[in-house]
Amino acid sequence: MLQCDFVIHTVGPIVQGKLTTRHEELLRSCYETCLKIADENNVESIAFCCISTGVFMFPNRRAAEISVQTVKKYKQSTGSQIKVIFNVFKDLDREIYKELL
């Protein structure tokens, strides 16, 4: 059972072929929109999986860079105090996030 009060669902971009700026913009929007919805509902913490990696084929490193940059920028620009957890399933992702954070 998932222990949470809310579930905010987002679908990230599917990368078929070369990664484009549009893919990156769409992924950034996923994180920004989820953070905004969470703040609007007074959510104290949010956990993100590695959106669009895996079967959606967004490159893991670039996805992690976008997620971390987007969260930092959002928190700085809004003053949000939301606690953000990056939930990873692969050792590769854990190592990337450890490096970035």
Short mmCIF file of C-alpha atoms in Angstrom, two decimals:
data_model
loop_
_atom_site.label_atom_id
_atom_site.label_comp_id
_atom_site.label_asym_id
_atom_site.label_seq_id
_atom_site.Cartn_x
_atom_site.Cartn_y
_atom_site.Cartn_z
CA MET A 1 0.00 0.00 0.00
CA LEU A 2 1.24 3.47 -0.89
CA GLN A 3 1.42 5.60 2.25
CA CYS A 4 0.47 9.06 1.05
CA ASP A 5 -2.33 11.59 1.08
CA PHE A 6 -2.16 12.51 -2.61
CA VAL A 7 -1.00 11.03 -5.88
CA ILE A 8 -0.10 13.50 -8.61
CA HIS A 9 0.19 11.66 -11.89
CA THR A 10 2.28 12.93 -14.75
CA VAL A 11 3.30 11.39 -18.04
CA GLY A 12 6.68 12.41 -19.36
CA PRO A 13 7.80 12.58 -22.96
CA ILE A 14 8.59 9.48 -24.96
CA VAL A 15 11.93 9.77 -26.72
CA GLN A 16 11.94 8.05 -30.09
CA GLY A 17 15.18 8.75 -31.84
CA LYS A 18 17.31 11.74 -30.95
CA LEU A 19 16.68 13.68 -27.73
CA THR A 20 15.35 17.14 -28.59
CA THR A 21 14.91 20.45 -26.82
CA ARG A 22 11.16 19.83 -26.94
CA HIS A 23 11.60 16.56 -24.99
CA GLU A 24 13.58 18.47 -22.38
CA GLU A 25 10.94 21.22 -22.15
CA LEU A 26 8.19 18.63 -21.69
CA LEU A 27 10.10 16.84 -18.95
CA ARG A 28 10.81 20.13 -17.18
CA SER A 29 7.10 20.94 -17.36
CA CYS A 30 6.23 17.61 -15.68
CA TYR A 31 8.30 18.51 -12.63
CA GLU A 32 7.19 22.16 -12.50
CA THR A 33 3.50 21.29 -12.78
CA CYS A 34 3.68 18.61 -10.09
CA LEU A 35 5.47 20.97 -7.73
CA LYS A 36 2.92 23.71 -8.37
CA ILE A 37 -0.03 21.36 -7.77
CA ALA A 38 1.59 20.07 -4.59
CA ASP A 39 2.15 23.58 -3.28
CA GLU A 40 -1.39 24.66 -4.18
CA ASN A 41 -2.62 21.76 -2.03
CA ASN A 42 -0.26 22.47 0.88
CA VAL A 43 1.61 19.20 0.39
CA GLU A 44 4.69 19.09 2.63
CA SER A 45 6.72 16.59 0.60
CA ILE A 46 6.74 15.01 -2.82
CA ALA A 47 8.58 12.01 -4.24
CA PHE A 48 9.58 11.82 -7.87
CA CYS A 49 10.60 8.70 -9.74
CA CYS A 50 12.92 9.01 -12.73
CA ILE A 51 10.23 10.38 -15.03
CA SER A 52 10.47 9.26 -18.68
CA THR A 53 13.52 7.05 -18.23
CA GLY A 54 13.23 3.32 -18.78
CA VAL A 55 10.72 2.37 -21.48
CA PHE A 56 10.19 6.05 -22.42
CA MET A 57 13.92 6.12 -23.28
CA PHE A 58 14.84 9.57 -21.93
CA PRO A 59 18.59 9.39 -21.20
CA ASN A 60 19.05 8.85 -17.46
CA ARG A 61 21.75 11.44 -16.85
CA ARG A 62 20.02 14.22 -18.78
CA ALA A 63 16.69 13.42 -17.09
CA ALA A 64 18.33 13.64 -13.67
CA GLU A 65 20.02 16.93 -14.56
CA ILE A 66 16.70 18.40 -15.67
CA SER A 67 14.87 17.15 -12.58
CA VAL A 68 17.43 18.53 -10.12
CA GLN A 69 17.77 21.86 -11.97
CA THR A 70 14.01 22.27 -12.23
CA VAL A 71 13.38 21.54 -8.56
CA LYS A 72 16.15 23.91 -7.43
CA LYS A 73 14.92 26.68 -9.73
CA TYR A 74 11.30 26.20 -8.64
CA LYS A 75 12.15 26.32 -4.96
CA GLN A 76 14.35 29.40 -5.40
CA SER A 77 11.85 31.32 -7.52
CA THR A 78 8.77 30.49 -5.43
CA GLY A 79 10.23 30.23 -1.95
CA SER A 80 8.56 26.82 -1.66
CA GLN A 81 9.53 24.80 1.40
CA ILE A 82 8.33 21.49 -0.06
CA LYS A 83 10.60 18.54 0.70
CA VAL A 84 11.55 16.75 -2.52
CA ILE A 85 12.60 13.12 -2.62
CA PHE A 86 14.13 11.58 -5.73
CA ASN A 87 13.13 7.92 -5.69
CA VAL A 88 15.32 5.73 -7.87
CA PHE A 89 15.19 2.05 -8.76
CA LYS A 90 18.52 1.53 -10.52
CA ASP A 91 22.01 1.80 -9.09
CA LEU A 92 22.94 3.92 -12.11
CA ASP A 93 20.30 6.51 -11.21
CA ARG A 94 21.32 6.50 -7.55
CA GLU A 95 24.90 7.28 -8.54
CA ILE A 96 23.82 10.06 -10.91
CA TYR A 97 21.62 11.73 -8.29
CA LYS A 98 24.31 11.38 -5.61
CA GLU A 99 26.71 13.19 -7.94
CA LEU A 100 24.22 15.94 -8.82
CA LEU A 101 23.06 16.54 -5.27
#
